[in-house]
Every structure is written in C-alpha cells, then in structure tokens.
Short mmCIF file of C-alpha atoms and ligand atoms in Angstrom, two decimals:
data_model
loop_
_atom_site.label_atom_id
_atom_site.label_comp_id
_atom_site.label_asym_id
_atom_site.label_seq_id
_atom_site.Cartn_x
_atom_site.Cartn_y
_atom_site.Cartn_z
CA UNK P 1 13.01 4.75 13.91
CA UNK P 2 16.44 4.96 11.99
CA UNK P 3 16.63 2.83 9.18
CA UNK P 4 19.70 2.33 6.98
CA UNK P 5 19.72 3.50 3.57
CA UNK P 6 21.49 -0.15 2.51
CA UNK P 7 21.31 -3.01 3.64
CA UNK P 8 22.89 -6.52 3.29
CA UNK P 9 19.80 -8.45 2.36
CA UNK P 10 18.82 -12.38 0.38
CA UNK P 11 17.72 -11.06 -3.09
CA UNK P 12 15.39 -14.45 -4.50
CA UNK P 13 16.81 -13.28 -7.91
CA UNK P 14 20.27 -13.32 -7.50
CA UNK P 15 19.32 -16.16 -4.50
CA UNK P 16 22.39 -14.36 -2.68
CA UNK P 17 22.63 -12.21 0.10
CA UNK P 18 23.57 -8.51 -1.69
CA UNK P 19 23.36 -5.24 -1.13
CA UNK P 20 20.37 -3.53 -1.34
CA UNK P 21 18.93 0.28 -0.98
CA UNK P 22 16.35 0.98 1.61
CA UNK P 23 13.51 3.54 0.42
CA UNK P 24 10.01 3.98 1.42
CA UNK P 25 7.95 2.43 -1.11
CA UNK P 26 5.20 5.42 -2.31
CA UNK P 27 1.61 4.34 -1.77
CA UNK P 28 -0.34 4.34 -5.17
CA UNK P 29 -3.55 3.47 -6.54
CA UNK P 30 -6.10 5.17 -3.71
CA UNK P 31 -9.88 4.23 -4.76
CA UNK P 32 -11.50 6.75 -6.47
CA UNK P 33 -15.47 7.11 -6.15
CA UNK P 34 -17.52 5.57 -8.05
CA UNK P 35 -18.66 7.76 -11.07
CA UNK P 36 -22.15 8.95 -11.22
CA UNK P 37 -22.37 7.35 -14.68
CA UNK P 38 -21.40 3.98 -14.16
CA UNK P 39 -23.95 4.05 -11.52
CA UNK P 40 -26.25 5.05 -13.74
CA UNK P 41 -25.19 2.56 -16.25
CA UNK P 42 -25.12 -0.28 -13.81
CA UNK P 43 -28.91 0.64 -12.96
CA UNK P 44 -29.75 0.12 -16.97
CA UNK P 45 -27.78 -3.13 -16.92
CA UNK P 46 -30.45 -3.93 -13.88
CA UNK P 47 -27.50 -4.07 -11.41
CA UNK P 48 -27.15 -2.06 -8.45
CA UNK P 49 -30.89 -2.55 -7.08
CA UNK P 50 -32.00 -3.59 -3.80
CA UNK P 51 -31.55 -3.60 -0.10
CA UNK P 52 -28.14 -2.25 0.50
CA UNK P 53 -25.14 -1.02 -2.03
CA UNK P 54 -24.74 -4.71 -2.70
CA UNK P 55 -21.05 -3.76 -1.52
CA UNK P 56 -20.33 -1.37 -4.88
CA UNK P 57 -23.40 0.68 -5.81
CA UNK P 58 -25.50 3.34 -4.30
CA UNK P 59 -25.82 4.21 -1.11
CA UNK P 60 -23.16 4.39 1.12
CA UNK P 61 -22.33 2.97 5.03
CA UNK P 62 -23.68 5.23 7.75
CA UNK P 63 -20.38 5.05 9.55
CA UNK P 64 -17.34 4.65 7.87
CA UNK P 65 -14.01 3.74 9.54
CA UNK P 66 -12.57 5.65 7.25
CA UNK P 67 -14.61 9.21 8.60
CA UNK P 68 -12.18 8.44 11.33
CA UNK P 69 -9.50 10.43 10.15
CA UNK P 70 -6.39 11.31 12.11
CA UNK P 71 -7.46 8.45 14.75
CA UNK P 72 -3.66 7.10 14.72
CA UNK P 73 -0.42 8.74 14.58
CA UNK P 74 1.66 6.28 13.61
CA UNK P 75 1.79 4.63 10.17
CA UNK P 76 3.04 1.10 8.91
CA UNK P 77 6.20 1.26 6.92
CA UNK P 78 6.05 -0.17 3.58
CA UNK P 79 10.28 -0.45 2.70
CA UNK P 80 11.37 -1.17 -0.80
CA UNK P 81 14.61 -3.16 -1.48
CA UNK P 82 16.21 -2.55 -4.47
CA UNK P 83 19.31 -4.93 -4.87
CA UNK P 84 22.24 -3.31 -6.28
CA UNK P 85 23.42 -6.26 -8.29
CA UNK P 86 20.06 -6.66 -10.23
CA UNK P 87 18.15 -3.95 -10.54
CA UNK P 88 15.44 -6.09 -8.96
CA UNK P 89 12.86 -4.28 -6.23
CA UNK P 90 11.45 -6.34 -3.64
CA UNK P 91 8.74 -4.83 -0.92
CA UNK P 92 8.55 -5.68 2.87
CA UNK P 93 6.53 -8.44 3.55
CA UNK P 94 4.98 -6.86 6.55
CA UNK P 95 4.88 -3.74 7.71
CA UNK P 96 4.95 -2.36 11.25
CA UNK P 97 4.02 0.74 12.67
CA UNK P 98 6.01 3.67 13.67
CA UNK P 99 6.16 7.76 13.74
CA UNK P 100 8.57 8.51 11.77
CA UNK P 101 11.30 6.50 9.50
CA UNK P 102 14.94 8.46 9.39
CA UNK P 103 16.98 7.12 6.45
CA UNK P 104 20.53 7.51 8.21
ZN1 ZN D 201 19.74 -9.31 -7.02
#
C-alpha cells in the first residue's frame, strides 16, 4: 500500500490536529533464549521442576507456531507518528496486514 510520509493527524499532546511524519516503527526487543545458567540457577532455587516447562523452564513445546516460518507473506504495519509541533511519537493503535508499505 502507499502511505504518505505526513499526515494531518489529532496529537493528545498538543490535543490538536497537526502535522505529523509517517515512518515504520522498527520492531525491538525479540526474546532471547533462556540462558543455560539461569536454568541451572532456577533448578538450585528449586524452581523449574516438574511436569512440563511450567511455561519458562526446561523443556520446550513439541510444535511450535513459531517453526512455522515463512507461513504468511504479508506483515502488520506498525506506523509511528511523530508530530511536527512537539516532538511527541505516537504508534498505531492497530495494525493491519499488507505486502509492502511505499512511503510516497
Ligand atoms: Zn503535538
């Protein structure tokens, strides 16, 4: 889809409509494994036994959803708007999903 680089938008700080800039907002903070050692660590604490990974620790699910890779080819769109009088960001509410975003 095309998508304009600005937009006239309500900014809840300014509690205006202004104008703001359109960017894709980058997608941080992807879960990392959990370390061997805090495994371990959790074991000595007497956490992480039992039936299960007691949704954190040891074993993992047989089938993950997330094995499925490449299943979709679209992606939701996760805009930033950065109002212009501010300096304030705000972030789409909801995404939806679509190929490809042109900035035009
Ligand atoms: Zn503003």
């Amino acid at each position: 889809m095309k998508m304009p680089k600005s937009k006239r938008r309500f900014c809840p700080k300014c509690k205006n409509y202004t104008e703001q800039k359109v960017e894709m907002a980058k997608v941080t903070g992807k879960r990392g494994s959990l370390s061997h050692g805090s495994i371990q660590r959790a074991r000595k604490r007497g956490q992480g036994r039992g039936a299960g990974n007691k949704g954190k620790w040891g074993s993992k699910p047989a089938i993950s959803k997330f094995k499925r890779t490449g299943a979709k080819i679209s992606k939701k769109t996760a805009f930033k708007y950065t109002c212009k009088v501010c300096n304030k960001a705000t972030q789409q509410s909801q995404g939806f999903r679509t190929k490809k975003v042109e900035f035009v």
